[in-house]
Coordinates of C-alpha atoms and ligand atoms in Angstrom, one line a residue:
M1 CA -49.5 -87.4 11.5
A2 CA -46.9 -90.2 10.8
E3 CA -45.1 -90.7 14.0
Q4 CA -42.7 -93.6 14.7
V5 CA -39.8 -94.5 16.9
I6 CA -36.6 -94.5 14.8
E7 CA -33.5 -96.6 15.6
P8 CA -30.2 -96.0 13.8
R9 CA -29.4 -98.5 11.0
I10 CA -25.9 -97.7 9.9
R11 CA -24.0 -99.8 7.3
G12 CA -20.5 -98.7 6.6
F13 CA -20.6 -95.1 5.4
I14 CA -24.4 -95.3 4.7
S15 CA -27.2 -94.7 7.1
L16 CA -30.4 -96.4 6.2
T17 CA -32.5 -94.1 8.3
T18 CA -32.5 -90.7 9.9
H19 CA -33.9 -89.1 13.0
P20 CA -35.8 -85.9 12.1
E21 CA -35.8 -84.6 15.7
G22 CA -32.0 -85.3 16.0
C23 CA -31.4 -83.5 12.7
A24 CA -33.5 -80.6 13.9
A25 CA -31.5 -80.4 17.1
N26 CA -28.3 -80.3 15.1
V27 CA -29.6 -77.4 13.1
R28 CA -30.7 -75.5 16.2
E29 CA -27.2 -76.0 17.6
Q30 CA -25.6 -74.5 14.5
V31 CA -28.1 -71.6 14.4
A32 CA -27.3 -70.8 18.1
L33 CA -23.6 -70.6 17.2
V34 CA -24.1 -68.3 14.2
K35 CA -26.4 -66.0 16.1
E36 CA -23.7 -65.6 18.7
K37 CA -20.7 -65.2 16.4
C38 CA -21.9 -63.5 13.2
P39 CA -22.7 -59.8 13.0
G40 CA -26.4 -60.2 12.5
E41 CA -26.9 -58.4 9.2
G42 CA -25.4 -57.2 6.0
L43 CA -25.2 -60.0 3.4
G44 CA -28.2 -59.1 1.1
N45 CA -29.3 -61.9 -1.3
V46 CA -27.6 -65.2 -1.2
L47 CA -27.8 -68.4 -3.4
V48 CA -26.4 -71.6 -1.9
L49 CA -26.0 -74.5 -4.3
G50 CA -25.8 -77.7 -2.1
S51 CA -27.6 -76.2 0.9
S52 CA -28.9 -79.2 2.9
T53 CA -25.8 -80.8 4.6
G54 CA -22.2 -80.3 5.4
Y55 CA -20.4 -77.1 4.4
G56 CA -23.3 -75.9 2.2
L57 CA -25.8 -76.2 5.1
S58 CA -23.5 -74.3 7.4
S59 CA -23.1 -71.6 4.8
L60 CA -26.9 -71.3 4.4
L61 CA -27.4 -71.1 8.1
A62 CA -24.7 -68.5 8.5
A63 CA -26.2 -66.4 5.7
V64 CA -29.8 -66.6 7.0
F65 CA -29.4 -66.5 10.8
G66 CA -25.9 -64.8 11.1
Y67 CA -26.4 -62.1 8.5
K68 CA -30.2 -62.0 8.0
S69 CA -29.8 -62.5 4.2
N70 CA -32.6 -63.5 1.9
C71 CA -31.5 -67.0 1.0
L72 CA -32.3 -69.4 -1.8
G73 CA -30.9 -72.9 -1.4
V74 CA -30.7 -75.7 -3.9
C75 CA -30.2 -79.3 -2.9
F76 CA -31.2 -82.9 -3.9
E77 CA -33.0 -84.6 -1.0
K78 CA -35.9 -86.9 -0.3
P79 CA -38.8 -85.7 1.8
G80 CA -40.2 -87.9 4.5
E81 CA -43.1 -90.3 3.9
E82 CA -45.6 -91.9 6.3
K83 CA -43.4 -94.9 6.9
R84 CA -40.0 -93.4 6.2
P85 CA -38.3 -90.3 7.4
G86 CA -36.7 -87.9 4.9
T87 CA -33.0 -87.8 4.2
A88 CA -30.9 -85.9 6.7
G89 CA -30.7 -82.9 4.4
W90 CA -34.4 -82.7 4.1
N91 CA -34.9 -82.9 7.9
N92 CA -32.2 -80.3 8.4
L93 CA -33.9 -77.9 6.0
A94 CA -37.3 -78.5 7.5
E95 CA -36.0 -77.2 10.8
A96 CA -34.0 -74.3 9.2
H97 CA -37.2 -73.2 7.4
R98 CA -39.2 -73.4 10.6
L99 CA -36.7 -71.4 12.5
A100 CA -36.4 -68.8 9.7
K101 CA -40.2 -68.4 9.7
E102 CA -40.2 -68.0 13.5
D103 CA -37.6 -65.2 13.2
G104 CA -39.3 -63.5 10.2
L105 CA -36.4 -64.3 7.9
H106 CA -36.5 -65.4 4.2
L107 CA -35.4 -68.9 3.3
E108 CA -36.5 -70.8 0.3
T109 CA -35.4 -74.2 -1.1
I110 CA -35.5 -75.7 -4.6
N111 CA -35.1 -79.4 -4.2
A112 CA -34.0 -80.6 -7.6
D113 CA -31.0 -81.7 -9.6
A114 CA -28.7 -78.6 -9.6
F115 CA -26.8 -79.9 -12.7
S116 CA -29.9 -79.7 -14.9
N117 CA -31.0 -76.9 -17.2
E118 CA -34.5 -77.1 -15.8
T119 CA -33.4 -76.4 -12.2
R120 CA -31.2 -73.5 -13.4
A121 CA -34.3 -72.0 -15.1
Q122 CA -36.4 -72.5 -12.0
V123 CA -33.7 -70.7 -9.9
I124 CA -33.5 -67.8 -12.4
A125 CA -37.3 -67.5 -12.3
A126 CA -37.4 -67.5 -8.5
L127 CA -34.6 -64.9 -8.3
K128 CA -36.3 -62.6 -10.8
E129 CA -39.6 -62.9 -9.1
R130 CA -38.7 -62.7 -5.4
Y131 CA -35.1 -61.6 -4.9
G132 CA -33.4 -59.5 -7.5
K133 CA -29.7 -59.4 -7.8
L134 CA -27.4 -61.7 -5.8
D135 CA -24.8 -60.5 -3.4
M136 CA -23.3 -63.9 -2.8
V137 CA -23.2 -67.3 -4.5
V138 CA -21.9 -70.3 -2.6
Y139 CA -21.1 -73.4 -4.6
S140 CA -21.0 -76.5 -2.3
L141 CA -22.3 -79.4 -4.4
A142 CA -20.7 -82.8 -3.7
S143 CA -22.1 -85.7 -5.7
P144 CA -20.8 -89.0 -7.0
K145 CA -22.5 -88.4 -10.4
R146 CA -23.5 -85.6 -12.7
K147 CA -25.8 -85.9 -15.7
D148 CA -24.8 -83.8 -18.7
P149 CA -27.4 -81.1 -18.9
N150 CA -27.5 -81.4 -22.7
S151 CA -27.5 -85.2 -23.2
D152 CA -28.3 -88.5 -21.5
T153 CA -24.7 -89.0 -20.5
I154 CA -24.0 -89.5 -16.8
W155 CA -20.5 -88.9 -15.6
S156 CA -19.3 -90.7 -12.4
S157 CA -16.5 -89.6 -10.1
V158 CA -14.0 -92.0 -8.6
L159 CA -11.6 -91.8 -5.7
K160 CA -8.4 -93.2 -7.2
P161 CA -4.8 -92.3 -7.5
I162 CA -3.3 -91.1 -10.8
G163 CA -0.2 -92.7 -12.4
E164 CA 0.3 -95.6 -9.9
D165 CA -1.7 -97.8 -7.6
F166 CA -2.1 -96.7 -4.0
F167 CA -1.1 -98.9 -1.1
G168 CA -2.0 -97.7 2.3
K169 CA -4.1 -98.0 5.4
T170 CA -7.8 -97.3 5.9
V171 CA -10.5 -98.2 8.4
N172 CA -13.2 -100.5 7.2
L173 CA -16.3 -98.8 8.6
R174 CA -18.3 -102.1 8.4
N175 CA -16.1 -104.2 10.7
E176 CA -14.2 -101.3 12.3
E177 CA -10.8 -102.8 11.4
V178 CA -7.8 -101.1 10.2
E179 CA -6.8 -102.7 6.9
E180 CA -4.2 -102.4 4.2
V181 CA -5.8 -101.4 0.9
V182 CA -4.7 -101.3 -2.7
I183 CA -6.6 -98.8 -4.8
E184 CA -6.0 -99.2 -8.5
K185 CA -4.8 -96.1 -10.5
A186 CA -7.6 -94.3 -12.3
T187 CA -7.9 -94.6 -16.1
D188 CA -7.8 -91.3 -18.1
Q189 CA -11.5 -91.7 -18.7
E190 CA -12.1 -92.0 -15.0
V191 CA -10.1 -88.9 -14.2
A192 CA -11.9 -86.9 -17.0
E193 CA -15.3 -88.0 -15.6
T194 CA -14.3 -87.1 -12.0
V195 CA -13.3 -83.6 -13.2
R196 CA -16.7 -83.3 -15.0
V197 CA -18.5 -84.2 -11.7
M198 CA -16.4 -82.4 -9.0
G199 CA -14.4 -79.8 -11.1
G200 CA -15.5 -76.3 -11.9
E201 CA -17.6 -76.8 -15.1
D202 CA -20.9 -76.7 -13.4
W203 CA -20.0 -73.7 -11.2
Q204 CA -19.0 -72.0 -14.4
L205 CA -22.3 -72.8 -16.0
W206 CA -24.2 -71.4 -13.1
M207 CA -22.1 -68.1 -13.0
D208 CA -22.4 -67.7 -16.8
L209 CA -26.2 -68.0 -16.6
L210 CA -26.4 -65.6 -13.6
I211 CA -24.3 -63.0 -15.5
E212 CA -26.4 -63.5 -18.7
A213 CA -29.6 -63.0 -16.7
D214 CA -28.1 -59.9 -15.1
L215 CA -28.7 -61.3 -11.6
L216 CA -25.4 -60.4 -9.9
A217 CA -25.3 -57.3 -7.8
E218 CA -22.3 -54.8 -7.8
G219 CA -19.5 -56.4 -5.8
C220 CA -21.1 -59.9 -5.8
R221 CA -18.9 -62.6 -4.3
S222 CA -18.9 -66.3 -5.2
V223 CA -17.1 -69.1 -3.3
A224 CA -16.6 -72.8 -3.8
Y225 CA -14.9 -75.3 -1.5
S226 CA -11.8 -77.4 -1.9
Y227 CA -9.6 -79.6 0.2
I228 CA -5.8 -80.2 0.1
G229 CA -5.0 -82.4 3.1
P230 CA -1.9 -84.0 4.6
A231 CA 1.0 -86.0 3.2
V232 CA -0.7 -89.3 4.2
T233 CA -3.7 -88.8 2.0
K234 CA -2.0 -86.9 -0.9
P235 CA -1.3 -89.8 -3.2
L236 CA -4.9 -90.7 -3.1
Y237 CA -6.7 -87.4 -2.7
R238 CA -4.8 -84.3 -3.8
F239 CA -2.7 -86.1 -6.4
G240 CA -5.5 -88.4 -7.3
S241 CA -8.7 -88.1 -9.5
I242 CA -10.6 -86.0 -7.0
G243 CA -7.5 -83.7 -6.6
A244 CA -7.5 -83.2 -10.3
A245 CA -11.1 -82.1 -10.1
K246 CA -10.3 -79.8 -7.2
K247 CA -7.4 -78.2 -9.2
H248 CA -9.9 -77.7 -12.1
L249 CA -12.3 -76.0 -9.6
E250 CA -9.5 -73.8 -8.4
E251 CA -8.6 -72.8 -12.0
T252 CA -12.2 -72.1 -12.8
A253 CA -12.3 -69.7 -9.8
K254 CA -9.7 -67.6 -11.6
N255 CA -11.8 -67.5 -14.7
I256 CA -15.0 -66.6 -12.9
N257 CA -13.1 -64.0 -10.9
G258 CA -12.1 -62.3 -14.1
Q259 CA -15.6 -62.4 -15.4
L260 CA -17.1 -61.0 -12.2
Q261 CA -14.6 -58.2 -12.0
T262 CA -15.6 -57.1 -15.5
H263 CA -19.3 -57.7 -15.1
C264 CA -20.0 -56.3 -11.6
A265 CA -16.8 -55.5 -9.8
G266 CA -17.3 -58.8 -8.1
N267 CA -14.9 -61.7 -7.1
A268 CA -14.8 -65.5 -7.0
W269 CA -12.6 -67.5 -4.6
V270 CA -12.0 -71.1 -3.6
S271 CA -11.8 -71.6 0.1
V272 CA -9.8 -74.6 1.2
N273 CA -11.6 -76.1 4.3
K274 CA -10.7 -78.6 6.9
A275 CA -11.4 -82.3 6.8
L276 CA -14.6 -83.0 8.5
V277 CA -17.1 -85.8 8.8
T278 CA -19.8 -85.2 6.2
Q279 CA -21.7 -87.6 3.9
A280 CA -19.3 -86.9 1.1
S281 CA -16.1 -87.3 3.2
A282 CA -17.2 -90.5 5.0
A283 CA -17.2 -92.2 1.6
I284 CA -13.4 -91.6 1.0
P285 CA -11.2 -94.4 2.0
V286 CA -8.0 -93.5 4.0
V287 CA -9.4 -90.0 4.6
T288 CA -11.8 -91.5 7.2
L289 CA -8.9 -93.0 9.2
Y290 CA -7.0 -89.8 8.9
I291 CA -10.0 -87.9 10.3
G292 CA -10.0 -90.1 13.3
V293 CA -6.3 -89.5 13.9
L294 CA -6.6 -85.7 13.2
F295 CA -9.6 -85.2 15.5
K296 CA -7.7 -86.7 18.5
I297 CA -4.7 -84.5 17.9
M298 CA -6.7 -81.3 17.2
K299 CA -8.9 -81.9 20.2
E300 CA -5.9 -82.3 22.5
A301 CA -4.4 -79.1 21.0
G302 CA -7.7 -77.3 21.6
T303 CA -7.9 -76.4 17.8
H304 CA -10.7 -78.8 16.7
E305 CA -13.5 -77.2 14.7
G306 CA -16.8 -78.4 13.3
C307 CA -18.4 -77.4 9.9
M308 CA -20.1 -74.3 11.5
D309 CA -16.9 -73.1 13.2
Q310 CA -15.1 -73.2 9.8
I311 CA -17.9 -71.4 8.0
I312 CA -18.2 -68.7 10.7
R313 CA -14.4 -68.1 10.4
L314 CA -14.7 -68.0 6.6
F315 CA -17.6 -65.5 6.6
V316 CA -16.5 -63.3 9.5
D317 CA -12.8 -63.1 8.6
H318 CA -12.9 -63.3 4.8
L319 CA -16.2 -63.2 2.9
G320 CA -18.5 -61.0 5.0
P321 CA -19.4 -57.5 3.9
G322 CA -16.4 -55.1 4.1
K323 CA -13.9 -57.9 4.5
T324 CA -11.1 -58.5 2.0
P325 CA -10.2 -62.2 2.0
V326 CA -6.7 -63.1 2.9
V327 CA -5.4 -65.5 0.2
D328 CA -2.2 -67.7 -0.2
E329 CA 0.2 -67.5 -3.1
D330 CA -2.2 -69.5 -5.2
G331 CA -5.1 -67.1 -4.5
L332 CA -6.8 -69.6 -2.2
I333 CA -8.6 -68.7 1.1
R334 CA -7.2 -71.1 3.7
V335 CA -9.4 -72.0 6.7
D336 CA -7.6 -75.3 6.8
E337 CA -4.5 -73.7 8.4
L338 CA -5.1 -75.2 11.8
E339 CA -5.3 -78.7 10.3
L340 CA -2.2 -78.2 8.3
D341 CA -0.3 -76.6 11.1
D342 CA 3.3 -78.1 11.2
A343 CA 3.0 -79.3 14.8
I344 CA -0.4 -81.0 14.2
Q345 CA 0.9 -82.7 11.0
A346 CA 4.2 -83.8 12.7
K347 CA 1.9 -85.6 15.3
V348 CA -0.2 -87.1 12.5
D349 CA 3.0 -88.5 10.8
E350 CA 4.1 -89.9 14.2
V351 CA 0.8 -91.7 14.9
W352 CA 0.0 -92.9 11.4
P353 CA 2.5 -95.8 11.1
Q354 CA 1.5 -97.1 14.6
I355 CA -2.3 -97.2 14.1
N356 CA -4.0 -100.5 14.0
T357 CA -7.3 -102.1 14.9
A358 CA -6.4 -102.5 18.6
N359 CA -5.4 -98.9 19.2
L360 CA -8.0 -97.3 16.9
R361 CA -9.9 -95.9 19.8
T362 CA -6.9 -94.8 21.9
I363 CA -4.3 -93.2 19.6
A364 CA -7.0 -92.1 17.2
D365 CA -10.5 -90.7 18.0
F366 CA -12.5 -93.3 16.1
D367 CA -15.2 -92.9 18.7
G368 CA -15.3 -89.2 17.8
F369 CA -15.5 -90.0 14.1
Q370 CA -18.4 -92.4 14.6
E371 CA -20.2 -90.0 16.9
E372 CA -20.0 -87.3 14.3
F373 CA -21.1 -89.7 11.6
R374 CA -24.2 -90.7 13.6
R375 CA -24.9 -87.1 14.3
L376 CA -25.1 -86.4 10.6
F377 CA -28.3 -88.5 10.5
G378 CA -29.6 -87.1 13.8
F379 CA -28.5 -89.9 16.2
G380 CA -26.6 -89.6 19.5
I381 CA -27.7 -86.1 20.2
D382 CA -28.0 -84.8 23.8
G383 CA -31.5 -83.8 24.7
V384 CA -33.3 -86.0 22.1
D385 CA -35.5 -88.8 23.5
Y386 CA -35.0 -91.6 21.1
S387 CA -37.6 -93.8 22.8
K388 CA -40.3 -91.3 21.7
P389 CA -42.2 -91.5 18.4
V390 CA -41.4 -88.6 16.1
E391 CA -43.1 -87.1 13.1
T392 CA -41.5 -88.4 9.8
V393 CA -43.4 -86.1 7.4
R394 CA -42.0 -82.6 7.7
D395 CA -42.6 -79.7 5.2
L396 CA -40.2 -77.0 4.1
I397 CA -42.6 -74.2 5.3
Ligands
NAD401 P1 -22.2 -83.0 1.6 O1 -22.4 -84.4 1.0 O2 -22.4 -82.8 3.1 O3 -23.2 -82.0 0.8 C1 -23.4 -82.0 -0.5 C2 -24.6 -81.1 -0.9 O4 -24.8 -81.2 -2.3 C3 -25.9 -81.5 -0.3 O5 -26.7 -80.4 0.0 C4 -26.7 -82.3 -1.4 O6 -28.1 -82.3 -1.4 C5 -26.2 -81.4 -2.6 N1 -26.3 -82.1 -3.9 C6 -25.6 -83.3 -4.3 N2 -26.0 -83.6 -5.6 C7 -26.9 -82.6 -6.0 C8 -27.6 -82.4 -7.1 N3 -27.5 -83.2 -8.2 N4 -28.4 -81.3 -7.2 C9 -28.6 -80.5 -6.1 N5 -27.9 -80.7 -5.0 C10 -27.0 -81.7 -4.9 O7 -20.8 -82.5 1.2 P2 -19.6 -81.6 1.8 O8 -18.6 -82.5 2.4 O9 -20.2 -80.5 2.6 O10 -18.9 -81.0 0.5 C11 -19.3 -79.7 0.0 C12 -18.0 -79.2 -0.6 O11 -17.0 -79.0 0.4 C13 -17.4 -80.1 -1.7 O12 -16.8 -79.3 -2.7 C14 -16.2 -80.8 -0.9 O13 -15.2 -81.2 -1.7 C15 -15.8 -79.6 0.0 N6 -15.0 -79.9 1.2 C16 -15.4 -80.9 2.0 C17 -14.5 -81.3 3.1 C18 -14.9 -82.4 4.0 O14 -14.1 -82.8 4.8 N7 -16.2 -82.8 4.1 C19 -13.4 -80.6 3.3 C20 -13.0 -79.5 2.4 C21 -13.8 -79.2 1.4

C-alpha cells in the first residue's frame, strides 16, 4: 500500500503529478460511452500502437469494450512508485485492465519504446503466442523524439513554419496571457527530422514486419491519425514541419494500402480527427488558443465532441466490421468535418482577431480548455474525493 493525497501541480503544458483515481474515473466514463454506442462485438484481434492516452486510448477502449476484441496495446509510460503516482497513461491503462478483467475481456499492454526493434520483436512474439492474425492495427503514436532503431541517432520533431517565420497569437499557459509570438522557420534538417518522428516511416516498418511475420488476417484494416485544421493555424501546423510529417503519413497510407490489398485483401487509411486537448496537442503553440476559441463555438452550436465521441464515430461509421469508410478526394476519412464546417470556421475567423487576455474566458472557452487539460491527469473530475489518500502503485493486471 502506498497511499497519499495528491494535489495538482501544473506548469504550462506539463503536469508534474497525476491523480490515479481521477484517471480511472475518466476511463470508466469512456468505457460507459462505448458500451452504450458500439455494437458490442465483431472486431477480432486488434493492435493499438500508442494505447495509453488521447486518440489511441479511446481506440483501445472502443475495441475492447465496444467490440469485445482481443487487444494488445503498446505505449511508453511510467508506473507508479511508493512516493509518486504513475503517468496518466499508466493510470488509465491500470483501470482499463481492471475493467477488462472484470468483464472477462482480453487486454494486454507492452510498455516499451514502440520505435525499437526489441519492442517490435516482443509484440510479434506475443501475437504469435496468444493472438494469431490481426484484424485491425491502429497507429496513434505521438512523440517529440524517435530513436533510429538501427543506430544511436535520435531524431527530434519541431513545431515550426516552413519557408518564412510565423507571426501570430497564442496563449501562454504559464501566465494565461494572450501573446504575439514569432516562431522562426524550420531548417531543412528540422523538417526532415520532424518527418522521421511524426511521418509514416515507423508505421510502415510495423506493417512490413507484420506482413513478413504473416500476422495480418484476411481483410485486415489499419488506420493512423492526422490533423488538418483551420486557416488560422495553417501556416504553423498544416504548412509547417508537423504538416510535412502528416503529409508523409498520408502518403505512406497509400503505400501500405497497396501492400495490404495484395497481401490480405486489407486496407490502410488515415483518419483526420478533430482538434482536442491531449498531451500532444497542448504542447502546440497557437493551436491551444484555437482550441479555446473552437470549443466555445462548437459547444454553442451543440457539435462539440471529445476523443471518445470522435473514435466511436470513426469505428461505427467507417472502420467497424462490414463498414466501408467514406473518404474525401484525397482518400482520407474525415471525422473533423464538424470542426471544419463553414459556419463554425466563419465564427472562428470572426472571433480570432478580437481575442485578448481580458476576453479569453468570455469569447473563448479557455476555462473549458484548462478543465480538459486537468482532466487528462485525473484532476477536476466529478465524484472523485481529492481530499482522500489514493493508492499510487497500480498494476496492469
Ligand atoms: P497523446 O500524446 O495523447 O498519445 C500518444 C501515445 O503515444 C501515448 O499512448 C504514448 O504512450 C505513446 N507513445 C509516445 N511515444 C512512444 C514510444 N516511443 N513508444 C511507445 N509509445 C509511445 O497523443 P494524441 O493527441 O492522441 O495523438 C495521437 C495521434 O492523433 C497523433 O498522430 C496526432 O497527430 C493525431 N491527432 C491528434 C489530434 C489532437 O488534437 N490531439 C487531432 C488530430 C489528430
